[in-house]
Tab-separated table of C-alpha atoms in Angstrom:
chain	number	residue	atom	x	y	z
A	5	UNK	CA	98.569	89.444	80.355
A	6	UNK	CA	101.714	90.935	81.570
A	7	UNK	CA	103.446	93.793	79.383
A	8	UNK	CA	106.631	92.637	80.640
A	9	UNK	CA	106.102	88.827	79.681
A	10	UNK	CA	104.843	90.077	75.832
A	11	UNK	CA	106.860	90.063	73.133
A	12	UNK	CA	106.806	92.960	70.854
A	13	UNK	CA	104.868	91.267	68.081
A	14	UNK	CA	102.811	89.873	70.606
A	15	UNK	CA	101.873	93.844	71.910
A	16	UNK	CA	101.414	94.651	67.864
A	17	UNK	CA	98.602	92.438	67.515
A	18	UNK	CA	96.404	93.337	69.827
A	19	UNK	CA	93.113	94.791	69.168
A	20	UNK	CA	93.898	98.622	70.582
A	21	UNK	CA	90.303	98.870	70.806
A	22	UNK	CA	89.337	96.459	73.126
A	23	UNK	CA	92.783	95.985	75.175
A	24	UNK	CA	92.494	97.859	78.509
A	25	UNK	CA	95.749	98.860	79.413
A	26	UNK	CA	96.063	98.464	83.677
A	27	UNK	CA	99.240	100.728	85.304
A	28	UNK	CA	99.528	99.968	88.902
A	29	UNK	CA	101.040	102.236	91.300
A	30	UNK	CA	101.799	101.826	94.516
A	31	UNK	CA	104.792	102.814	97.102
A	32	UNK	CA	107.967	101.572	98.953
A	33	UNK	CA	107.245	103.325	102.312
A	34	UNK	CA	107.150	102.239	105.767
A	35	UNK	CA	104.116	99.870	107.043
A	36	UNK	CA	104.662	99.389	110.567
A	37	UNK	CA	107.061	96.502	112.379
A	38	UNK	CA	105.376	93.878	110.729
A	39	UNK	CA	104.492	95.044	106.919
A	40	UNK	CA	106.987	94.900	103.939
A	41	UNK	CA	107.725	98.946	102.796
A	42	UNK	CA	106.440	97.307	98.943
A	43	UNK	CA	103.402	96.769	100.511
A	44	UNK	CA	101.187	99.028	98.679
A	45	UNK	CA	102.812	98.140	95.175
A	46	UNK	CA	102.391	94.602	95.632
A	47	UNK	CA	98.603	94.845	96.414
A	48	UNK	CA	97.925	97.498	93.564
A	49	UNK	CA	99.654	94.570	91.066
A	50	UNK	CA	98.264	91.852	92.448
A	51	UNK	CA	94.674	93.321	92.510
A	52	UNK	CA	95.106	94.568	88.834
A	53	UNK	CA	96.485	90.867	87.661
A	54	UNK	CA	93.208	89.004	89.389
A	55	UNK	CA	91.224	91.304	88.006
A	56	UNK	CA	92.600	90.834	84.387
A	57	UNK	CA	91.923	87.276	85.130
A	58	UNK	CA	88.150	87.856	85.599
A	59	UNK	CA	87.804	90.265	83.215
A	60	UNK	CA	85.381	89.807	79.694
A	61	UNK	CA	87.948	91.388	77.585
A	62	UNK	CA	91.634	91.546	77.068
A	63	UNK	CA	93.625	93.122	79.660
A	64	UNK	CA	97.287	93.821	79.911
A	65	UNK	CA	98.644	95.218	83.198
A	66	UNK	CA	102.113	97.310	82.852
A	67	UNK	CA	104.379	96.629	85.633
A	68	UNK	CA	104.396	99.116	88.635
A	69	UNK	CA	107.111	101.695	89.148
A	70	UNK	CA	107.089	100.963	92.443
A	71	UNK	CA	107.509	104.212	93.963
A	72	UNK	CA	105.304	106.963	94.865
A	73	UNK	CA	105.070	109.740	96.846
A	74	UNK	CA	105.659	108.702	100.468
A	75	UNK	CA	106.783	112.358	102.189
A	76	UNK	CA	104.864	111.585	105.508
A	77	UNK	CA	106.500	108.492	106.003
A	78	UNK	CA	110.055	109.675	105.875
A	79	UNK	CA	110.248	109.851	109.241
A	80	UNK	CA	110.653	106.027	108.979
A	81	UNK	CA	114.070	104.093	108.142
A	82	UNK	CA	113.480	102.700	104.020
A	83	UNK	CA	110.996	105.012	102.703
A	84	UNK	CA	111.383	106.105	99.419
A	85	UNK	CA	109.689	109.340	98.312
A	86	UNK	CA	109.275	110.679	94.418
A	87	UNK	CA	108.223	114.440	94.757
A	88	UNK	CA	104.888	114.805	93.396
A	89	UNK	CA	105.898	116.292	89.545
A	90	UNK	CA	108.613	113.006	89.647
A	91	UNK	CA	105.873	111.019	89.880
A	92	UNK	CA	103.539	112.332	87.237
A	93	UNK	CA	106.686	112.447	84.919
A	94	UNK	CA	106.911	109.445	84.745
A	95	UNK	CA	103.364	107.899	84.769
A	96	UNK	CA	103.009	110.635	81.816
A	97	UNK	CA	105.764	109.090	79.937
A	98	UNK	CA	104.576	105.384	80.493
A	99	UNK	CA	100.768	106.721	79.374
A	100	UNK	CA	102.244	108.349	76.649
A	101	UNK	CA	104.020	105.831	75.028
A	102	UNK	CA	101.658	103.270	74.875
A	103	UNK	CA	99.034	106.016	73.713
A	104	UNK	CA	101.616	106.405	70.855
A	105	UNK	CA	101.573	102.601	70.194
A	106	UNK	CA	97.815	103.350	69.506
A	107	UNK	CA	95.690	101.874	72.772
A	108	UNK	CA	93.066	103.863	73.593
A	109	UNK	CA	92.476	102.627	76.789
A	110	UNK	CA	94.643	103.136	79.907
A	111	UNK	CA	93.787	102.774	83.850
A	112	UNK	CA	95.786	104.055	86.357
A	113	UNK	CA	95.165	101.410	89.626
A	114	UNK	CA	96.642	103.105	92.782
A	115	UNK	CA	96.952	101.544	96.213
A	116	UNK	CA	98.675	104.036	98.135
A	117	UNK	CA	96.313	107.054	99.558
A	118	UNK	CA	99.182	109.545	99.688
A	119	UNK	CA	99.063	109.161	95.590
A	120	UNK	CA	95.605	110.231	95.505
A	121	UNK	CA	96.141	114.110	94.415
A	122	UNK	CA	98.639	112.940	91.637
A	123	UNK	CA	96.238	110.716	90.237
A	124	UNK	CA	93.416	113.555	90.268
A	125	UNK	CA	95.972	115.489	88.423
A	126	UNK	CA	97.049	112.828	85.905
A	127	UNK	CA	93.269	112.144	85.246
A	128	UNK	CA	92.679	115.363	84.651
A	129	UNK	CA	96.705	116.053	82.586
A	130	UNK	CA	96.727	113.108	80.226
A	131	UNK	CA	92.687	113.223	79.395
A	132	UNK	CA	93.250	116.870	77.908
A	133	UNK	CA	96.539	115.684	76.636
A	134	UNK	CA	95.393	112.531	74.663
A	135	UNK	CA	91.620	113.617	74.380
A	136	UNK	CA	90.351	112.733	70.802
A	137	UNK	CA	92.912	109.035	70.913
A	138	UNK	CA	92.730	107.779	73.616
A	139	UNK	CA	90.638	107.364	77.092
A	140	UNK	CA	92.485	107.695	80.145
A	141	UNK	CA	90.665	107.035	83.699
A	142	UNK	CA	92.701	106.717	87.586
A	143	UNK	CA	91.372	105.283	90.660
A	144	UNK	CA	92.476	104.011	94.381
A	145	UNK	CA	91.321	100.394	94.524
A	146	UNK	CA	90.135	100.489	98.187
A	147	UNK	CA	87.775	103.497	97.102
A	148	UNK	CA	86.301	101.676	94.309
A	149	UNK	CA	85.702	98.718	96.796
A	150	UNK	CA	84.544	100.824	100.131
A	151	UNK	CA	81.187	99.711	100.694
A	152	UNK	CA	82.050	96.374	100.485
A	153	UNK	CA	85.091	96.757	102.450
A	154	UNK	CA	82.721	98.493	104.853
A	155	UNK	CA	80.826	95.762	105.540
A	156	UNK	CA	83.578	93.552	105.744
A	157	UNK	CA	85.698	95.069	107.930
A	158	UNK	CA	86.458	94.079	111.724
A	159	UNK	CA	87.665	97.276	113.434
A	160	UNK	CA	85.597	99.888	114.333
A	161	UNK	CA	86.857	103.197	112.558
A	162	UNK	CA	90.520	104.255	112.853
A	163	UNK	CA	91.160	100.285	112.613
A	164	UNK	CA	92.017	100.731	108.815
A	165	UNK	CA	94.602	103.299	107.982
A	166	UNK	CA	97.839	102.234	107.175
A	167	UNK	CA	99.527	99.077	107.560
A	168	UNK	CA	96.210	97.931	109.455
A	169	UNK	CA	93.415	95.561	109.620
A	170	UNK	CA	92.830	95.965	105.612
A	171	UNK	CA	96.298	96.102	104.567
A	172	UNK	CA	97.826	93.677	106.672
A	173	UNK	CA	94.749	91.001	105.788
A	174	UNK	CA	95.835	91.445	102.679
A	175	UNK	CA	98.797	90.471	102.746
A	176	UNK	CA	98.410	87.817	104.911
A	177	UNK	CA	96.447	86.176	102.027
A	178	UNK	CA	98.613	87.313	99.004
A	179	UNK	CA	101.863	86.843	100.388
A	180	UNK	CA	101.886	85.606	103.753
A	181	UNK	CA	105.100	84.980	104.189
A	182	UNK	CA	106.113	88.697	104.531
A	183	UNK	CA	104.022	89.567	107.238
A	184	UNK	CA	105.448	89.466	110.786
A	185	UNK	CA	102.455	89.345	112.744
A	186	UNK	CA	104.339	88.790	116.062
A	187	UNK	CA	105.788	92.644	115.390
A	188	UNK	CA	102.452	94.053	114.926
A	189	UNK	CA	101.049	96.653	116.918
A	190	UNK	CA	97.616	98.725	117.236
A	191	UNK	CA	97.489	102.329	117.203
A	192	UNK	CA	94.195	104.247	116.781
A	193	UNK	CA	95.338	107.593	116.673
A	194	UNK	CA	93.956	111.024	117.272
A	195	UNK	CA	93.815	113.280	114.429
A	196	UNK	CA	92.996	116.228	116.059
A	197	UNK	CA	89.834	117.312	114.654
A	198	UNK	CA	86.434	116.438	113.707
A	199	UNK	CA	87.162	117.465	110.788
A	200	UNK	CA	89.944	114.696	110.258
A	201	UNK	CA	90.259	111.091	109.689
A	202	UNK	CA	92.969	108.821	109.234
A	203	UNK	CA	90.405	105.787	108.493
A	204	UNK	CA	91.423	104.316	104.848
A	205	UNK	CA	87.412	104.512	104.045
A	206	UNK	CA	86.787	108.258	105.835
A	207	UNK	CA	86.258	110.823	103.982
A	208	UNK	CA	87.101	114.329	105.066
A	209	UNK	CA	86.258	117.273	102.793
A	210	UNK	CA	89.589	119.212	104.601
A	211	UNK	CA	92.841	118.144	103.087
A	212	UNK	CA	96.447	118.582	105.348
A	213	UNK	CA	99.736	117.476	105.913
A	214	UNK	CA	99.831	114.404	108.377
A	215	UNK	CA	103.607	113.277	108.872
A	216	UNK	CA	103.411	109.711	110.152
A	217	UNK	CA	105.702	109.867	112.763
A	218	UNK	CA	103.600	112.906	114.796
A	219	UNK	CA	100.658	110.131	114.563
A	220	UNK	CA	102.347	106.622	115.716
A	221	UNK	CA	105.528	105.503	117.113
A	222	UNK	CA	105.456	102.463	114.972
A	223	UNK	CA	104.058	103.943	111.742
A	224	UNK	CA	101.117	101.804	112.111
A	225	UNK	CA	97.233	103.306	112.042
A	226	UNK	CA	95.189	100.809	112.810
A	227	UNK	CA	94.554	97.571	114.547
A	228	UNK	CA	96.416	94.837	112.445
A	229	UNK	CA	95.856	92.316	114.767
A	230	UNK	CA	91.884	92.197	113.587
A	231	UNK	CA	93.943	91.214	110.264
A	232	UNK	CA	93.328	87.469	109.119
A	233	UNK	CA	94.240	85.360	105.930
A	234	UNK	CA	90.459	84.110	105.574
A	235	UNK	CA	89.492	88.022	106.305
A	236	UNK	CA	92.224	89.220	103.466
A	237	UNK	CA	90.526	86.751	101.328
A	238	UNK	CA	87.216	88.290	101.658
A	239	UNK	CA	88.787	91.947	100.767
A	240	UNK	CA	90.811	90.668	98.055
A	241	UNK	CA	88.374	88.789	96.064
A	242	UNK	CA	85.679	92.096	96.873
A	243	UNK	CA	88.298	94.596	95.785
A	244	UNK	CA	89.452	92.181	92.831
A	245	UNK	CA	85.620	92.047	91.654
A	246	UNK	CA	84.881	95.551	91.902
A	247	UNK	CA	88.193	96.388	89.708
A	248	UNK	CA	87.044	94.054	86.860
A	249	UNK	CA	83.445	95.611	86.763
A	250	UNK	CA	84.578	98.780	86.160
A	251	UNK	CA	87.680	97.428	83.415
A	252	UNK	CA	84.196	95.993	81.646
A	253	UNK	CA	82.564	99.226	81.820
A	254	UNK	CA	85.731	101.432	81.184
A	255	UNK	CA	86.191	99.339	78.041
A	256	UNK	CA	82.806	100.508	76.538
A	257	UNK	CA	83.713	104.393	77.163
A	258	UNK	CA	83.249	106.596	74.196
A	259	UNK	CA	86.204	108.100	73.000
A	260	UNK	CA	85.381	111.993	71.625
A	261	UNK	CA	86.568	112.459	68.301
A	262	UNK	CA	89.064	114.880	67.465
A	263	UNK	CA	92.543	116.436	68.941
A	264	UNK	CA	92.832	119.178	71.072
């Protein structure tokens, strides 16, 4: 179900128990010559919609702000950046109204890795703030998904970063016909340190500011070209499967008793 296709007696009678409440964010940022800048918004929706769809319980997904914070890719003609406390605002404000419509359940889905320390924080925020009514849990899709991304993927690593094998695969199966694979270019680039990574499923204990522009020409990391529909498939329906699993088990969360 979509929040903004539901009437307001429709939202009234649902069971605020059950009802997982899904709020995607994403970004409008640059992804390369051949990626739409809504690129990360449009996967972080579509991902939470299919995995409504396969989900054992009821599931409404809120529609995405769109934006998100997108500093190190200003360097880039479209970008759009929120500053980080914009952001949180306002995913505060959409968390806490539907808290105050009673649902005690509400996921924050992101698909954009330069969200990832506002969602810690908004974890972290809105649990305290709503502890004792509601549950409130954040994740990056492509995280929950790695290992089976991992052993899906095509490019040896540095070949998924941004607007890359993964990403552009993606979109390639979603929507296709916004991908302008004759533009696309590979860039594996150098981060510097051992200590580094710009690989989407790296992890590096160290965190610093990478502008986009110092690491590509084109804004690309990655090797898009390894990106196919059949291969976007393959991620989507992982990703999409590994999303519902945990909506089944987030729905089954104890919520503590009591205010704070």
């Amino acid at each position: 179900m979509r929040l903004e296709e539901l009437t307001a007696p429709d939202v009234a009678a649902l069971d605020r128990d059950a009802t997982v409440l899904v709020l995607p964010l994403g970004s409008v940022e640059q992804h390369g010559r051949h990626m739409p800048l809504g690129t990360d918004t449009i996967l972080a929706h579509g991902l939470a919609l299919a995995a409504a769809e396969r989900s054992s319980g009821p599931v409404v997904v809120l529609p995405p702000p769109w934006y998100g914070f997108s500093a190190h890719h200003m360097g880039f003609a479209g970008s759009i950046t929120l500053r980080a406390e914009t952001l949180m605002a306002l995913a505060e404000d959409v968390v806490g109204s539907m808290v105050a419509h009673g649902f005690r359940r509400v996921l924050i889905v992101n698909g954009h890795g330069g969200n990832g320390g506002v969602i810690d924080v908004l974890a972290a925020t809105l649990g305290h703030r709503h502890h004792g009514r509601a549950r409130i849990a954040a994740l990056t899709y492509f995280q929950l998904a790695r290992d089976a991304i991992a052993r899906l993927r095509r490019s040896r690593p540095g070949g998924m970063g941004h607007a890359c094998e993964f990403e552009t695969a993606m979109m390639l199966h979603l929507r296709p016909e916004l991908v302008r694979m004759e533009e696309a270019s590979t860039t594996y680039p150098d981060p510097g340190s051992r200590y580094l990574t710009t690989d989407l499923l790296g992890g590096s204990p160290v965190r610093t500011y990478h502008d986009f522009a110092d690491l590509s020409p084109t804004g690309t990391l990655g090797d898009p070209a390894l990106g196919t529909a059949e291969g976007g498939s393959a991620f989507f329906d992982a990703s999409a499967g590994e999303l519902a699993a945990f909506i089944d088990d987030f729905r089954g969360w104890a919520i503590p008793e009591g205010e704070r």
